[in-house]
PDB file of C-alpha atoms in Angstrom:
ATOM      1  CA  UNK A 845      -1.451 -15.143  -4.742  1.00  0.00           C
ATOM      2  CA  UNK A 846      -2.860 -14.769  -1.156  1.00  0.00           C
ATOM      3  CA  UNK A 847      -6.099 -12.707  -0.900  1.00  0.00           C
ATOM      4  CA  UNK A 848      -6.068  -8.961   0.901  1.00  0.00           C
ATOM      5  CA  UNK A 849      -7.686  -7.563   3.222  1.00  0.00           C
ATOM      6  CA  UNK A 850      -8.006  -4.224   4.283  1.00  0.00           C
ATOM      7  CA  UNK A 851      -8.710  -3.528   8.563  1.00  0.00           C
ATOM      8  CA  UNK A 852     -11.127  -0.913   8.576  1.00  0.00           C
ATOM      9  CA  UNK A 853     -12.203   1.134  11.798  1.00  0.00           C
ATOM     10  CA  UNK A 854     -15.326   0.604  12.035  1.00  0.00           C
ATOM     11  CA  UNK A 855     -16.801   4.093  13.533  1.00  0.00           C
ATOM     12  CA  UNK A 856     -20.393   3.222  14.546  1.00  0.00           C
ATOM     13  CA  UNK A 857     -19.402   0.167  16.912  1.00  0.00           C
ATOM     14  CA  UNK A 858     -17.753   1.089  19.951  1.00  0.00           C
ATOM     15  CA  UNK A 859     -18.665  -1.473  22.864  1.00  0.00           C
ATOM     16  CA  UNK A 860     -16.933  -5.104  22.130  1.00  0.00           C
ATOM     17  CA  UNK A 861     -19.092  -7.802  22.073  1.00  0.00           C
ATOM     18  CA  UNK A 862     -17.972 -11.366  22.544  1.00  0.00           C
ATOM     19  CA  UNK A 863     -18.648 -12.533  18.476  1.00  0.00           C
ATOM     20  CA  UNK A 864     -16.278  -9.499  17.634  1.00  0.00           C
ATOM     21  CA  UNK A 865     -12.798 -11.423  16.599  1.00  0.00           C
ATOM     22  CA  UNK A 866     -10.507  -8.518  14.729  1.00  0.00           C
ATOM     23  CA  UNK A 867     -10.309  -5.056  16.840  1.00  0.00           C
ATOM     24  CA  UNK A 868      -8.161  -2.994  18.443  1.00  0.00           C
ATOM     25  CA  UNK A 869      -7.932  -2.463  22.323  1.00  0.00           C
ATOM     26  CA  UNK A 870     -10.622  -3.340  24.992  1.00  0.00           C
ATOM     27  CA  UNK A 871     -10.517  -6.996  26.614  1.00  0.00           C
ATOM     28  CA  UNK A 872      -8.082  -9.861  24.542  1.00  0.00           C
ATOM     29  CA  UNK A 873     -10.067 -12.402  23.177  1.00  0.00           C
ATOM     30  CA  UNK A 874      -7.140 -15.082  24.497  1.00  0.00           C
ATOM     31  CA  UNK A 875      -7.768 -18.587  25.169  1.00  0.00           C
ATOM     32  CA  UNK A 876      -8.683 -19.569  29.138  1.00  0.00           C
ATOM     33  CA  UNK A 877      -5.442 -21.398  29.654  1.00  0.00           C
ATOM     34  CA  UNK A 878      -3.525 -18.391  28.447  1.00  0.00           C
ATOM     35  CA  UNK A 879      -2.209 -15.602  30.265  1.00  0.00           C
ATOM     36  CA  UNK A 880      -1.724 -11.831  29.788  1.00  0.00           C
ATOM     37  CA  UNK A 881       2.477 -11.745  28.766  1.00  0.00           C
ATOM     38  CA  UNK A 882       5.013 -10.171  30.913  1.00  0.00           C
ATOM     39  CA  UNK A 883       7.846  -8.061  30.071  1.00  0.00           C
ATOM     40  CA  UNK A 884      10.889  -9.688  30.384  1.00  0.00           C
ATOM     41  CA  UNK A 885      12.756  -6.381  30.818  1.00  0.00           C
ATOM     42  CA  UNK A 886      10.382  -4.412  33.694  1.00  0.00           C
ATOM     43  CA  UNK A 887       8.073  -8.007  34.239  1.00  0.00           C
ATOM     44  CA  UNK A 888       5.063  -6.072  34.514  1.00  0.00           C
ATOM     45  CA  UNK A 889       1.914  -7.228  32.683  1.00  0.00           C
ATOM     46  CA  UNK A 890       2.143  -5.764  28.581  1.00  0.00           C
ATOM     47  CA  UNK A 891      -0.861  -3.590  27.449  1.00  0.00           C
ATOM     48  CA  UNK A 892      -3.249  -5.479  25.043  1.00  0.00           C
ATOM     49  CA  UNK A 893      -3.313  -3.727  21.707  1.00  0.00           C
ATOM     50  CA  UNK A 894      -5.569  -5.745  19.158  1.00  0.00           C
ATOM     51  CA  UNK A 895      -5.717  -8.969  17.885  1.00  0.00           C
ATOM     52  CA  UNK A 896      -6.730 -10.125  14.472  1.00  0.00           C
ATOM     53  CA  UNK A 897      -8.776 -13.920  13.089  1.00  0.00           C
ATOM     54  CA  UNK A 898      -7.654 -14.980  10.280  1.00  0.00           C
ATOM     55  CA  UNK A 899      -9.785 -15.369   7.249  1.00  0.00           C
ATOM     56  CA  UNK A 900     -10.728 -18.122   5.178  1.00  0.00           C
ATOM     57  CA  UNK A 901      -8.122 -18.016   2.563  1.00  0.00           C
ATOM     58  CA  UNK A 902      -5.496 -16.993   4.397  1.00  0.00           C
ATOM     59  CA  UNK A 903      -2.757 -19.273   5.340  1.00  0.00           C
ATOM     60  CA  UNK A 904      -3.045 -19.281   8.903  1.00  0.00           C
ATOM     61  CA  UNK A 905      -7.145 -19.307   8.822  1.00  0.00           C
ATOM     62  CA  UNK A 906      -8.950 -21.105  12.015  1.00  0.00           C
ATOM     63  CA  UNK A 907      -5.991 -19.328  14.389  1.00  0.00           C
ATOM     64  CA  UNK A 908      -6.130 -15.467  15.507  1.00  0.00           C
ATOM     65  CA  UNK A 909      -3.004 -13.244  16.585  1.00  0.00           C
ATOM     66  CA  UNK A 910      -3.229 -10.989  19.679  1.00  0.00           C
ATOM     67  CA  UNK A 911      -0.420  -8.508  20.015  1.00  0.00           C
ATOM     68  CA  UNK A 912       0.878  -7.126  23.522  1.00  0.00           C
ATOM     69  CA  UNK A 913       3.379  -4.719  23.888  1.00  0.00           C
ATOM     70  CA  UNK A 914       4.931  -3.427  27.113  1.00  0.00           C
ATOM     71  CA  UNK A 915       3.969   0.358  28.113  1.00  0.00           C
ATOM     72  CA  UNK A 916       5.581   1.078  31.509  1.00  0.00           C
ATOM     73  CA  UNK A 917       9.093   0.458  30.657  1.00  0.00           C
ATOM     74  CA  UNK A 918      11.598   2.087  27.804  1.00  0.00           C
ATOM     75  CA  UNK A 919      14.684   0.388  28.055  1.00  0.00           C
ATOM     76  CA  UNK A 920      17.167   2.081  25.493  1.00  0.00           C
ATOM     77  CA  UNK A 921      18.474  -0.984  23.034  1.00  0.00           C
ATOM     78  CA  UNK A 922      14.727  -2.621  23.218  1.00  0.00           C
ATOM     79  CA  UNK A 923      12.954   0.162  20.892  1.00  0.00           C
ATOM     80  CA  UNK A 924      13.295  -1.613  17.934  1.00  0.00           C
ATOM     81  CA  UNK A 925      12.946  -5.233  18.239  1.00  0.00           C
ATOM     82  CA  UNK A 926      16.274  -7.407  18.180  1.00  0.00           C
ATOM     83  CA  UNK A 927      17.597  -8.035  14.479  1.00  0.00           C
ATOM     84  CA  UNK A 928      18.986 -11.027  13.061  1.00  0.00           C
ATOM     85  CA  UNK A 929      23.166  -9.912  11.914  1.00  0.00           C
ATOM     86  CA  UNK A 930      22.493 -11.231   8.199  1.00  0.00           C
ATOM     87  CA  UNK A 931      21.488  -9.698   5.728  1.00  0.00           C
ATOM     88  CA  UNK A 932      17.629 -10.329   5.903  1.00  0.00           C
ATOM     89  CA  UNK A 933      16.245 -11.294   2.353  1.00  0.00           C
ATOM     90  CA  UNK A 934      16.228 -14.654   2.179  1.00  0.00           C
ATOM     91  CA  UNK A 935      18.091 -15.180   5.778  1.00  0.00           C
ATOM     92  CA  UNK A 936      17.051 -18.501   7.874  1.00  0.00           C
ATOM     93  CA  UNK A 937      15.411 -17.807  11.327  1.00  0.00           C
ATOM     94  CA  UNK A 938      17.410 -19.655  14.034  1.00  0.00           C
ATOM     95  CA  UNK A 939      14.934 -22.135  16.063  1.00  0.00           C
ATOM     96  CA  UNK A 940      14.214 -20.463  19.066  1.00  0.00           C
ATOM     97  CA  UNK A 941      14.779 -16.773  18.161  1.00  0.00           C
ATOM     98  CA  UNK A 942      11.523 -15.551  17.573  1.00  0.00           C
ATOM     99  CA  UNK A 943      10.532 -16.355  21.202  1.00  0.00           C
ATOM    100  CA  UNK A 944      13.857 -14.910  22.302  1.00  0.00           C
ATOM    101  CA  UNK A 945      13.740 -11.676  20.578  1.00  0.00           C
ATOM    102  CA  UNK A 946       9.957 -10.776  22.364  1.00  0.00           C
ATOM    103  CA  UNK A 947      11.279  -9.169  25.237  1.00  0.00           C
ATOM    104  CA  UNK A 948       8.990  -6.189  25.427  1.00  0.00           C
ATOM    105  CA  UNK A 949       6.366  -7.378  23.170  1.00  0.00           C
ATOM    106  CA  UNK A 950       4.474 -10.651  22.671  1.00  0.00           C
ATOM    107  CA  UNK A 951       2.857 -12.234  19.849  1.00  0.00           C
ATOM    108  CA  UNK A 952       0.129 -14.831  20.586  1.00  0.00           C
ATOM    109  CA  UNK A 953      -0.746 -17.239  18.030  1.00  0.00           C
ATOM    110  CA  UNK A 954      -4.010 -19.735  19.002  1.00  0.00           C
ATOM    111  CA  UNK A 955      -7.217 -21.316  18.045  1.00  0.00           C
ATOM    112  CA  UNK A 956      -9.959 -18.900  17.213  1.00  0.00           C
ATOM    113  CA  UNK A 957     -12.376 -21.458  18.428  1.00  0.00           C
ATOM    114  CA  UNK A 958     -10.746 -21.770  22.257  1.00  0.00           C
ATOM    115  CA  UNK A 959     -10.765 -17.971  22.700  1.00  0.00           C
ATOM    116  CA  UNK A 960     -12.695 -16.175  25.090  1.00  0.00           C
ATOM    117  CA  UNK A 961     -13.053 -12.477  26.234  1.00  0.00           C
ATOM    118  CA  UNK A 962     -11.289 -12.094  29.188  1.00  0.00           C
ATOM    119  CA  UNK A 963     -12.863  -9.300  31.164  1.00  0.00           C
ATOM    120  CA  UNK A 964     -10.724  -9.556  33.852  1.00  0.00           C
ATOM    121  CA  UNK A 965      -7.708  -7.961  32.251  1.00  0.00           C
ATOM    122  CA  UNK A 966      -7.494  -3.980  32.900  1.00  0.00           C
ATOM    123  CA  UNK A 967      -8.305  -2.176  29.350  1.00  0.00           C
ATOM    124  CA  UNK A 968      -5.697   0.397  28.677  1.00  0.00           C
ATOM    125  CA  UNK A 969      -6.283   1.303  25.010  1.00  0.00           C
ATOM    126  CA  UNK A 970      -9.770   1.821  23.768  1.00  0.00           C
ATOM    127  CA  UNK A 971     -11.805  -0.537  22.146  1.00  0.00           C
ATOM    128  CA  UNK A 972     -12.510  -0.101  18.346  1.00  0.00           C
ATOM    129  CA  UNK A 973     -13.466  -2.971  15.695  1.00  0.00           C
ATOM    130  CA  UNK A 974     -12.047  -4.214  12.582  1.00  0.00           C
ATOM    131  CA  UNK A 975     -14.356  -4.757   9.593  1.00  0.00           C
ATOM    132  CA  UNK A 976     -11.982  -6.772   6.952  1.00  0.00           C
ATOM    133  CA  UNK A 977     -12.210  -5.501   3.673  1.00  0.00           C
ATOM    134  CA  UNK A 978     -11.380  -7.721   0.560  1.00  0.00           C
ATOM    135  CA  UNK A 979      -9.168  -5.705  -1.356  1.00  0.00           C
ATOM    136  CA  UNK A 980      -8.530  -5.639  -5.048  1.00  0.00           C
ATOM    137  CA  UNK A 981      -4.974  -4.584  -4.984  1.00  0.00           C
ATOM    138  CA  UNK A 982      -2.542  -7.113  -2.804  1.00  0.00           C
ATOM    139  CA  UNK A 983       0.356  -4.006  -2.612  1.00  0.00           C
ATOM    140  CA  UNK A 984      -2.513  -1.779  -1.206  1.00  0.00           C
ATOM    141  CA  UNK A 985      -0.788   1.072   1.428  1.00  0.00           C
ATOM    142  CA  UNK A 986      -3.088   0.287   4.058  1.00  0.00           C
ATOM    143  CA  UNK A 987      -3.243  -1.685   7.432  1.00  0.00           C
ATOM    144  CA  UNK A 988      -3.872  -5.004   6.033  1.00  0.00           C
ATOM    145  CA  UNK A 989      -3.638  -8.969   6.632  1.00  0.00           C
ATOM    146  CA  UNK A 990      -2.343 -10.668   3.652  1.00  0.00           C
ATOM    147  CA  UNK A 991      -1.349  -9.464   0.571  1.00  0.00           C
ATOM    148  CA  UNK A 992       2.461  -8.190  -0.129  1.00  0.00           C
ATOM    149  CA  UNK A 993       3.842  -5.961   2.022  1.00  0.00           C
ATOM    150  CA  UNK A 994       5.196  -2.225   1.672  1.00  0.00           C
ATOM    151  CA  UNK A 995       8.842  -2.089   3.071  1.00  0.00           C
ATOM    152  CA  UNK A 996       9.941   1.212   4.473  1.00  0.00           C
ATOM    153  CA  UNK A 997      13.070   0.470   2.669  1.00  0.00           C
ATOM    154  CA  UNK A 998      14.540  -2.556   0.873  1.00  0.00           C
ATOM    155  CA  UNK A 999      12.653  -5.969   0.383  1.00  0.00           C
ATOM    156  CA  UNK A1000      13.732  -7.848   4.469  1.00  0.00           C
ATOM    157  CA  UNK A1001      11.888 -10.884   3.643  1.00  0.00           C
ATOM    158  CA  UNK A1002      13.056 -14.176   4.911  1.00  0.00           C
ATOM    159  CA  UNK A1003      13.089 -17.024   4.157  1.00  0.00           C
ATOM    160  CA  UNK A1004      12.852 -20.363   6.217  1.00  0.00           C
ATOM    161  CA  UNK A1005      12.255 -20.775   9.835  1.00  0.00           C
ATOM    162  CA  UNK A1006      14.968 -23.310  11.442  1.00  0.00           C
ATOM    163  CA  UNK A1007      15.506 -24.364   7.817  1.00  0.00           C
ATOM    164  CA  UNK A1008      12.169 -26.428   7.578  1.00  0.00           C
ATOM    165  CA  UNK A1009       9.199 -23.630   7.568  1.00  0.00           C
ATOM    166  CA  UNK A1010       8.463 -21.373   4.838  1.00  0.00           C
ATOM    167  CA  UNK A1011       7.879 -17.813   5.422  1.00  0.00           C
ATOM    168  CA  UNK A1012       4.479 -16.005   4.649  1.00  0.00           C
ATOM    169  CA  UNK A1013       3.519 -12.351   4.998  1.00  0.00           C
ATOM    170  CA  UNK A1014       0.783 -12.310   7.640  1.00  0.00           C
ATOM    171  CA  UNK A1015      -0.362  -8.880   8.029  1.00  0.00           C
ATOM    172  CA  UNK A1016       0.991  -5.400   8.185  1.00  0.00           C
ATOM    173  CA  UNK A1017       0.018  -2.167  10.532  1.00  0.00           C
ATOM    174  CA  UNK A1018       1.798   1.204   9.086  1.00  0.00           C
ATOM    175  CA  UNK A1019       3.432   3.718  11.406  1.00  0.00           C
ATOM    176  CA  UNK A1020       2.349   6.040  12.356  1.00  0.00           C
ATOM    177  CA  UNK A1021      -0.887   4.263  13.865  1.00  0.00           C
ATOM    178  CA  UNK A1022      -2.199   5.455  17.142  1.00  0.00           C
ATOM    179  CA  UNK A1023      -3.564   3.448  19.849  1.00  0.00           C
ATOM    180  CA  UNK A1024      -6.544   5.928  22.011  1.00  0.00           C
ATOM    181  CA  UNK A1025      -6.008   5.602  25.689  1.00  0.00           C
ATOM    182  CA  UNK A1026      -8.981   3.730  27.260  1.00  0.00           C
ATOM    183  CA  UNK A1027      -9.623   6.287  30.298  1.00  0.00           C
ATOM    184  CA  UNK A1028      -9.245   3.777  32.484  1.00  0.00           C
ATOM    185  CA  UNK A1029      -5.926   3.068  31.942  1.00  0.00           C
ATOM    186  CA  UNK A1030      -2.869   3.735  34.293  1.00  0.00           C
ATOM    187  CA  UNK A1031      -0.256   6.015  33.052  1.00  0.00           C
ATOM    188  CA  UNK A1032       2.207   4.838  30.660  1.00  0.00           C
ATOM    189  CA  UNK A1033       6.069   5.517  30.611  1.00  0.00           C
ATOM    190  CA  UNK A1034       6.677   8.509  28.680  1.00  0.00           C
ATOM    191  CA  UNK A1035       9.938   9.003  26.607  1.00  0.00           C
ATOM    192  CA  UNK A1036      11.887  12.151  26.813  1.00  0.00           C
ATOM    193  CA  UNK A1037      14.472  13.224  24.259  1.00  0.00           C
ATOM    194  CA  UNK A1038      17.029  11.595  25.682  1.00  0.00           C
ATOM    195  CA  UNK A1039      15.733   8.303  26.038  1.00  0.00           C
TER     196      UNK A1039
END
């Protein structure tokens, strides 16, 4: 069974430092060639909100994830991300759809190694680092990479990917989490009751 590890805030470090690889906010650590994602509902540039390296037993170790997510549109129909219309335990991912369904979002898989902090990107949630914590209990209830996960309600898990890739559990954030607002940031679209 896959190792886990707990993301810890770590309190005492709050200015990012180009070594630091898992945290939350401040500049992306993407590669050169890459650039910051667009929404494809508003196509305004998505907010960075942290970015994780994989460890050295995990399954995807050597690449890191950075996660964008779009914060000046709300487009009702686009606050949960699209679903496949199987039943999801065991369902195959269509080729194709996982690229598809990140409208207002955007995953960013790459080489740790080619990454670099790019300081010209506009910091809109506030910097705080990630100290990974190797965890003795894999169903732990905490923001994690690795491990198994805790489903709000049945077991979703799927599959294959196009029929030919396994599926692994990569990490997990629980609701609830807040981003802080770097105070630099522009505004951000705010939802009313209605949408």
């Amino acid at each position: 069974m896959e190792q886990c590890y707990v993301l810890k805030i770590n309190e005492e470090k709050n200015i990012q430092e180009n070594s630091d690889l898992c945290f939350i906010g401040g500049y992306p650590r993407i590669p050169i060639s890459a650039t910051i994602p667009k929404c494809k509902l508003c196509n305004k540039e998505q907010t960075f909100m942290f970015q994780v390296a994989f460890p050295e037993n995990h399954v995807w170790y050597g690449l890191s994830m950075a996660i964008f997510a779009c914060t000046s549109c709300a487009k009702e129909g686009y606050f949960i991300p699209e679903m496949l219309n199987v039943h999801l335990k065991g369902a195959n991912i269509p080729l194709g759809f996982l690229d598809k369904y990140q409208k207002n979002f955007k995953s960013m898989i790459f080489e740790t190694s080619e990454a670099r902090v790019q300081t010209d990107y506009c910091e809109k949630v506030k910097f705080k680092k990630w100290d990974l914590i190797k965890a003795t209990n894999n169903k732990i209830n905490k923001n994690k990479i690795g491990g198994i996960p805790k489903w709000v309600l049945d077991d979703e898990t799927p599959s294959t990917y196009n029929y030919e890739n396994s599926m692994f559990f990569i990490m997990q954030i629980f609701e609830e989490f807040e981003f802080e607002k770097s105070p630099k940031a522009p505004p951000q679209i705010e939802l009313s009751l209605t949408g």
